[in-house]
Amino acid sequence: MTSSTPRSRGQFVADFLAGSWREKQSPVVISPEELDLLSNSLYNSGSAGLAWWRIHESALGTSTFGEVLHQGYRLQALQSAIQEERIGVAFGLLRDAGIEPILIKGWAAARSYTNRTLRAYGDTDLIVKPSLYAAARAALERSETATWWVDLHKGLVELDDVSVDELFQRSRLETLKDLQIRIMSDEDHLSLLAMHFFKHSAWRPSGLCDVAAVVETLPANFDWSLCLGSSKRRTAWIASAIVLAHELLGANIDKTPLTLRSYRVPVWLRDTVLRQWGSLLSADHSLPFSPRPLFKYALRNPRTLASEMYARWNPIIATFNLRVYPNNLPRLPYQLGAFAASAGHYLVDHLRST
């Protein structure tokens, strides 16, 4: 890596992870010193399994830093097995209560990888119909699932133009061991993964690997009009994710419509993604890995206001939260608007509580 700018460091991360979700890996061109730079950052960002897969057939796989990634891969394999057991438990409890859930992300996304353990698992994310949400939460809290987190949803911010009833109508059953697990349709699933990547500011490279893996394994009868929806905002975010997966990670997007393949991602969006990935390699990368306190607390404390504003001064989050599409206009007005909206929500809540 010849340059130390955040953007060039981000490109270094992208080049290393390119194609990492596939069965066959291309030769790795990286020095032990560069692997040292990458290993802990990729481990902490949920990409240890993918990074290990990139080097597992090379001499780097037996190096000290390669072993760090190998341990991360082993941990992901263990977590994968645990998560699959927990999915079965959660589905069983809810179905015993007469409630049918849909599993999103997690195992549903890992199915597109050459090996499911390449994808790091987090919470068990489930959708239930809004009218059954309280009963579903009660059923889970009265059981062993209370000791581990089930992220229960009654709707999706990322797909707020799609009703939960529509998600259920298009969902399907897939087999996990001996259990039938309900997952989203391929169209809704890709939409969610693309939108979710940007909702969380696109800082995790593994999130774009999800998009890449899914796009490369789409069925022949995939309905692009259903996936992209009717709004310009949703279409632009999904197109941006797919094109970035191609440009940064080498995803094969031949199965996508020509209009998507020819889509031009705004320069600021591409550069912001690369800068964030580059920040993973910086000396102080606590921001991406540490949850920020609620912004209302920052507004109460002038001493931390500046640092908390800077931590949130992200053009992707600002654009996404203002519910607009990624265009080529300057970002400053959007970032100021997002800050004003956050401050306004706090003031309204504060006035209501006094």
Coordinates of C-alpha atoms in Angstrom, one line a residue:
M1 CA 0.0 0.0 0.0
T2 CA 1.8 3.1 -1.2
S3 CA -0.5 5.8 0.2
S4 CA -1.8 6.4 3.6
T5 CA -4.9 8.5 2.8
P6 CA -8.2 7.1 4.1
R7 CA -9.5 6.6 0.6
S8 CA -6.5 4.6 -0.5
R9 CA -6.6 2.5 2.7
G10 CA -10.2 1.8 1.9
Q11 CA -9.3 0.7 -1.6
F12 CA -6.7 -1.6 0.0
V13 CA -9.4 -3.2 2.1
A14 CA -11.7 -3.5 -1.0
D15 CA -9.0 -5.1 -3.2
F16 CA -8.2 -7.6 -0.5
L17 CA -11.8 -8.7 0.1
A18 CA -12.7 -8.8 -3.6
G19 CA -14.4 -12.1 -4.4
S20 CA -13.9 -13.4 -0.9
W21 CA -17.4 -15.0 -0.8
R22 CA -16.7 -17.4 -3.7
E23 CA -15.5 -21.0 -3.6
K24 CA -12.5 -20.3 -5.8
Q25 CA -10.1 -17.6 -4.6
S26 CA -7.8 -15.6 -6.9
P27 CA -4.1 -15.3 -5.9
V28 CA -3.5 -13.0 -2.9
V29 CA -1.0 -10.2 -3.5
I30 CA -0.3 -8.9 -0.1
S31 CA 2.8 -8.8 2.2
P32 CA 2.9 -10.2 5.8
E33 CA 3.2 -6.6 7.0
E34 CA 0.1 -5.5 5.1
L35 CA -1.8 -8.6 6.5
D36 CA -0.7 -7.4 9.9
L37 CA -2.4 -4.1 9.2
L38 CA -5.6 -5.7 8.0
S39 CA -6.1 -8.6 10.4
N40 CA -7.4 -7.0 13.6
S41 CA -9.5 -4.5 11.7
L42 CA -11.2 -7.1 9.6
Y43 CA -11.6 -9.3 12.6
N44 CA -13.4 -6.5 14.5
S45 CA -15.6 -5.5 11.6
G46 CA -17.1 -9.0 11.1
S47 CA -14.9 -9.9 8.1
A48 CA -12.5 -12.4 9.7
G49 CA -14.0 -15.4 8.0
L50 CA -13.9 -13.7 4.6
A51 CA -10.3 -12.5 5.2
W52 CA -9.2 -16.0 6.2
W53 CA -10.8 -17.5 3.1
R54 CA -8.8 -15.2 1.0
I55 CA -5.5 -16.5 2.3
H56 CA -6.3 -20.0 3.5
E57 CA -4.6 -21.7 0.5
S58 CA -1.6 -19.4 0.6
A59 CA 1.6 -19.3 2.7
L60 CA 0.0 -16.3 4.6
G61 CA -2.5 -18.8 6.1
T62 CA 0.1 -20.2 8.4
S63 CA 1.5 -16.8 9.4
T64 CA 1.0 -15.2 12.9
F65 CA -1.6 -12.8 11.5
G66 CA -3.1 -15.4 9.3
E67 CA -3.8 -17.4 12.5
V68 CA -5.6 -14.4 14.0
L69 CA -8.0 -14.6 11.1
H70 CA -8.2 -18.4 11.3
Q71 CA -9.3 -18.1 14.9
G72 CA -11.9 -15.6 13.9
Y73 CA -13.1 -18.0 11.2
R74 CA -13.4 -20.8 13.8
L75 CA -15.3 -18.5 16.2
Q76 CA -17.7 -17.6 13.4
A77 CA -18.2 -21.3 12.7
L78 CA -19.1 -21.9 16.3
Q79 CA -21.4 -18.8 16.4
S80 CA -23.0 -20.0 13.2
A81 CA -23.9 -23.4 14.8
I82 CA -25.2 -21.6 17.9
Q83 CA -27.3 -19.2 15.9
E84 CA -28.9 -22.0 13.9
E85 CA -29.9 -23.7 17.1
R86 CA -31.3 -20.4 18.4
I87 CA -33.2 -19.8 15.2
G88 CA -34.9 -23.2 15.7
V89 CA -35.7 -22.4 19.3
A90 CA -37.2 -19.0 18.4
F91 CA -39.3 -20.3 15.6
G92 CA -40.6 -23.2 17.8
L93 CA -41.6 -20.8 20.6
L94 CA -43.4 -18.4 18.4
R95 CA -45.2 -21.1 16.4
D96 CA -46.3 -22.7 19.7
A97 CA -47.9 -19.3 20.5
G98 CA -49.6 -19.3 17.1
I99 CA -47.2 -16.7 15.6
E100 CA -45.4 -17.1 12.3
P101 CA -42.2 -15.1 11.9
I102 CA -39.9 -14.3 9.0
L103 CA -36.1 -14.6 9.5
I104 CA -34.2 -11.7 7.9
K105 CA -30.4 -11.3 7.3
G106 CA -28.2 -13.7 9.2
W107 CA -28.7 -17.2 8.1
A108 CA -30.9 -16.1 5.2
A109 CA -28.0 -14.0 3.8
A110 CA -25.3 -16.7 4.6
R111 CA -27.1 -19.1 2.3
S112 CA -25.7 -17.2 -0.7
Y113 CA -22.1 -17.8 0.4
T114 CA -20.0 -20.7 -0.7
N115 CA -19.7 -21.6 3.0
R116 CA -22.2 -20.2 5.5
T117 CA -19.5 -19.8 8.2
L118 CA -17.8 -17.1 6.0
R119 CA -20.5 -14.7 7.2
A120 CA -20.4 -13.4 10.8
Y121 CA -23.7 -13.7 12.6
G122 CA -25.1 -11.1 15.0
D123 CA -28.6 -11.1 16.5
T124 CA -31.5 -13.3 15.4
D125 CA -33.7 -10.9 13.4
L126 CA -37.3 -11.8 13.0
I127 CA -40.4 -10.0 11.6
V128 CA -43.9 -10.6 12.9
K129 CA -47.2 -9.0 12.0
P130 CA -47.7 -5.8 13.9
S131 CA -50.9 -7.1 15.6
L132 CA -48.9 -10.0 17.0
Y133 CA -45.8 -8.1 18.1
A134 CA -46.7 -7.8 21.8
A135 CA -47.6 -11.5 22.0
A136 CA -44.4 -12.4 20.2
R137 CA -42.3 -10.4 22.5
A138 CA -44.0 -11.9 25.6
A139 CA -43.5 -15.4 24.2
L140 CA -39.8 -14.8 23.8
E141 CA -39.3 -13.1 27.1
R142 CA -40.9 -15.9 29.0
S143 CA -38.4 -18.4 27.7
E144 CA -34.7 -19.2 27.3
T145 CA -34.5 -16.7 24.6
A146 CA -34.5 -14.0 27.3
T147 CA -30.9 -14.9 27.9
W148 CA -29.9 -14.0 24.3
W149 CA -31.2 -11.2 22.1
V150 CA -33.9 -11.7 19.5
D151 CA -34.3 -8.5 17.5
L152 CA -38.0 -8.5 16.8
H153 CA -39.5 -6.3 14.2
K154 CA -43.0 -5.3 13.3
G155 CA -41.9 -3.5 10.2
L156 CA -38.7 -2.5 8.4
V157 CA -37.4 1.1 8.2
E158 CA -35.4 0.1 5.1
L159 CA -38.5 -1.1 3.3
D160 CA -41.0 1.3 4.7
D161 CA -42.8 1.3 1.3
V162 CA -43.6 -2.4 1.7
S163 CA -46.2 -3.6 4.2
V164 CA -45.5 -6.6 6.4
D165 CA -48.5 -8.4 4.9
E166 CA -46.8 -8.1 1.5
L167 CA -43.5 -9.4 2.9
F168 CA -45.4 -12.4 4.3
Q169 CA -47.3 -13.0 1.0
R170 CA -44.0 -13.1 -0.9
S171 CA -42.0 -15.1 1.7
R172 CA -41.1 -18.8 1.4
L173 CA -40.0 -21.7 3.5
E174 CA -36.5 -23.1 3.5
T175 CA -35.0 -26.0 5.4
L176 CA -32.7 -25.5 8.3
K177 CA -31.7 -29.0 9.5
D178 CA -35.1 -30.6 10.1
L179 CA -37.0 -27.3 10.5
Q180 CA -38.9 -25.2 7.9
I181 CA -37.8 -21.6 8.3
R182 CA -39.6 -18.7 6.7
I183 CA -37.5 -16.2 4.9
M184 CA -38.1 -13.2 2.6
S185 CA -38.5 -13.5 -1.1
D186 CA -35.3 -13.1 -3.1
E187 CA -36.5 -9.7 -4.3
D188 CA -37.3 -8.3 -0.8
H189 CA -34.1 -9.9 0.6
L190 CA -31.8 -8.1 -1.8
S191 CA -33.7 -4.8 -1.3
L192 CA -33.2 -5.1 2.5
L193 CA -29.5 -6.0 2.3
A194 CA -28.8 -3.1 0.0
M195 CA -30.8 -0.6 2.1
H196 CA -29.5 -1.9 5.4
F197 CA -25.9 -1.4 4.2
F198 CA -26.5 2.3 3.7
K199 CA -28.7 2.7 6.8
H200 CA -25.7 1.8 8.9
S201 CA -23.4 4.2 6.9
A202 CA -21.8 1.5 4.8
W203 CA -18.9 1.1 7.2
R204 CA -18.8 -2.7 7.3
P205 CA -17.3 -4.2 4.1
S206 CA -19.0 -7.5 4.9
G207 CA -22.4 -5.8 4.3
L208 CA -21.4 -5.1 0.7
C209 CA -20.1 -8.7 0.4
D210 CA -23.7 -9.8 1.4
V211 CA -25.0 -7.8 -1.6
A212 CA -22.3 -9.2 -3.9
A213 CA -22.9 -12.9 -2.9
V214 CA -26.7 -12.5 -3.3
V215 CA -26.5 -10.8 -6.7
E216 CA -24.2 -13.6 -8.0
T217 CA -26.6 -16.3 -6.9
L218 CA -29.9 -14.8 -8.1
P219 CA -32.4 -17.2 -9.7
A220 CA -33.3 -16.8 -13.4
N221 CA -36.9 -15.7 -12.6
F222 CA -35.8 -12.9 -10.3
D223 CA -38.3 -9.9 -10.6
W224 CA -36.2 -6.7 -10.7
S225 CA -39.3 -4.5 -10.8
L226 CA -40.4 -5.9 -7.5
C227 CA -36.9 -5.6 -6.0
L228 CA -36.3 -2.0 -7.0
G229 CA -39.8 -0.8 -6.2
S230 CA -41.5 2.3 -7.6
S231 CA -39.7 5.0 -5.7
K232 CA -36.6 6.8 -7.2
R233 CA -35.1 6.8 -3.7
R234 CA -35.2 3.1 -3.2
T235 CA -34.0 2.3 -6.8
A236 CA -31.0 4.6 -6.4
W237 CA -29.9 3.2 -3.1
I238 CA -30.2 -0.4 -4.4
A239 CA -28.5 0.4 -7.7
S240 CA -25.7 2.1 -5.7
A241 CA -25.1 -0.9 -3.6
I242 CA -25.0 -3.3 -6.6
V243 CA -22.7 -1.1 -8.6
L244 CA -20.4 -0.5 -5.7
A245 CA -20.3 -4.3 -5.1
H246 CA -19.1 -4.6 -8.7
E247 CA -16.6 -1.6 -8.7
L248 CA -15.1 -2.2 -5.2
L249 CA -15.4 -6.0 -4.7
G250 CA -15.5 -7.3 -8.3
A251 CA -19.0 -8.8 -8.0
N252 CA -20.4 -10.2 -11.2
I253 CA -23.5 -8.2 -12.0
D254 CA -24.2 -9.7 -15.5
K255 CA -27.6 -10.9 -14.2
T256 CA -28.7 -7.4 -13.5
P257 CA -30.6 -5.2 -16.0
L258 CA -28.5 -2.9 -18.3
T259 CA -30.0 0.1 -16.6
L260 CA -28.5 -1.0 -13.3
R261 CA -25.1 -1.9 -14.8
S262 CA -24.9 1.5 -16.4
Y263 CA -25.8 3.4 -13.2
R264 CA -23.3 6.0 -12.1
V265 CA -22.7 6.0 -8.3
P266 CA -22.2 9.6 -7.1
V267 CA -18.5 10.3 -6.5
W268 CA -19.1 11.5 -2.9
L269 CA -20.9 8.2 -2.1
R270 CA -18.1 6.0 -3.4
D271 CA -15.4 8.1 -1.7
T272 CA -17.3 8.1 1.6
V273 CA -17.5 4.3 1.6
L274 CA -13.8 4.0 0.9
R275 CA -12.9 6.5 3.6
Q276 CA -14.9 4.6 6.1
W277 CA -13.3 1.3 5.2
G278 CA -9.9 3.1 5.4
S279 CA -10.7 4.3 8.9
L280 CA -10.7 0.6 10.0
L281 CA -7.0 0.7 9.5
S282 CA -6.4 4.0 11.3
A283 CA -4.6 4.1 14.7
D284 CA -7.9 5.2 16.3
H285 CA -10.8 3.1 14.9
S286 CA -13.0 3.1 18.0
L287 CA -15.8 5.1 16.2
P288 CA -17.0 2.4 13.9
F289 CA -16.9 -0.3 16.6
S290 CA -18.4 1.7 19.5
P291 CA -22.1 2.6 19.6
R292 CA -22.6 6.3 20.0
P293 CA -24.7 7.6 22.9
L294 CA -28.2 9.0 22.1
F295 CA -27.8 12.3 20.4
K296 CA -30.1 13.9 23.0
Y297 CA -27.4 13.4 25.6
A298 CA -24.9 15.3 23.5
L299 CA -27.3 18.2 23.1
R300 CA -27.5 18.5 26.8
N301 CA -23.7 18.6 27.2
P302 CA -21.9 21.5 25.3
R303 CA -18.5 19.9 26.1
T304 CA -19.3 16.8 24.0
L305 CA -21.5 18.4 21.4
A306 CA -18.7 19.1 18.9
S307 CA -17.2 15.6 19.1
E308 CA -20.6 13.9 18.8
M309 CA -21.6 16.1 15.8
Y310 CA -18.3 15.2 14.1
A311 CA -18.9 11.5 14.9
R312 CA -22.3 11.7 13.1
W313 CA -21.1 14.0 10.3
N314 CA -21.7 11.3 7.8
P315 CA -23.1 12.2 4.4
I316 CA -24.5 8.7 3.8
I317 CA -26.5 8.7 7.1
A318 CA -27.6 12.3 6.5
T319 CA -28.9 11.5 3.0
F320 CA -30.5 8.2 4.0
N321 CA -32.2 9.6 7.2
L322 CA -33.7 12.6 5.3
R323 CA -35.3 10.0 3.0
V324 CA -33.8 11.3 -0.2
Y325 CA -31.8 9.5 -2.9
P326 CA -28.1 9.7 -3.4
N327 CA -27.7 12.5 -6.1
N328 CA -24.7 14.5 -7.2
L329 CA -25.6 17.7 -5.3
P330 CA -23.3 19.0 -2.5
R331 CA -23.8 17.1 0.8
L332 CA -23.4 20.0 3.2
P333 CA -27.1 21.1 3.1
Y334 CA -28.2 17.5 3.7
Q335 CA -25.8 17.1 6.7
L336 CA -27.0 20.4 8.2
G337 CA -30.6 19.3 7.6
A338 CA -30.1 15.9 9.2
F339 CA -28.5 17.7 12.3
A340 CA -31.4 20.1 12.5
A341 CA -33.9 17.3 12.3
S342 CA -32.1 15.4 15.1
A343 CA -32.0 18.5 17.3
G344 CA -35.7 19.2 16.5
H345 CA -36.8 15.7 17.5
Y346 CA -34.9 16.2 20.8
L347 CA -36.5 19.5 21.5
V348 CA -40.0 18.2 20.8
D349 CA -39.4 15.2 23.1
H350 CA -37.9 17.5 25.8
L351 CA -40.9 19.8 25.7
R352 CA -43.3 16.9 25.9
S353 CA -41.6 15.5 29.0
T354 CA -41.5 18.8 30.9

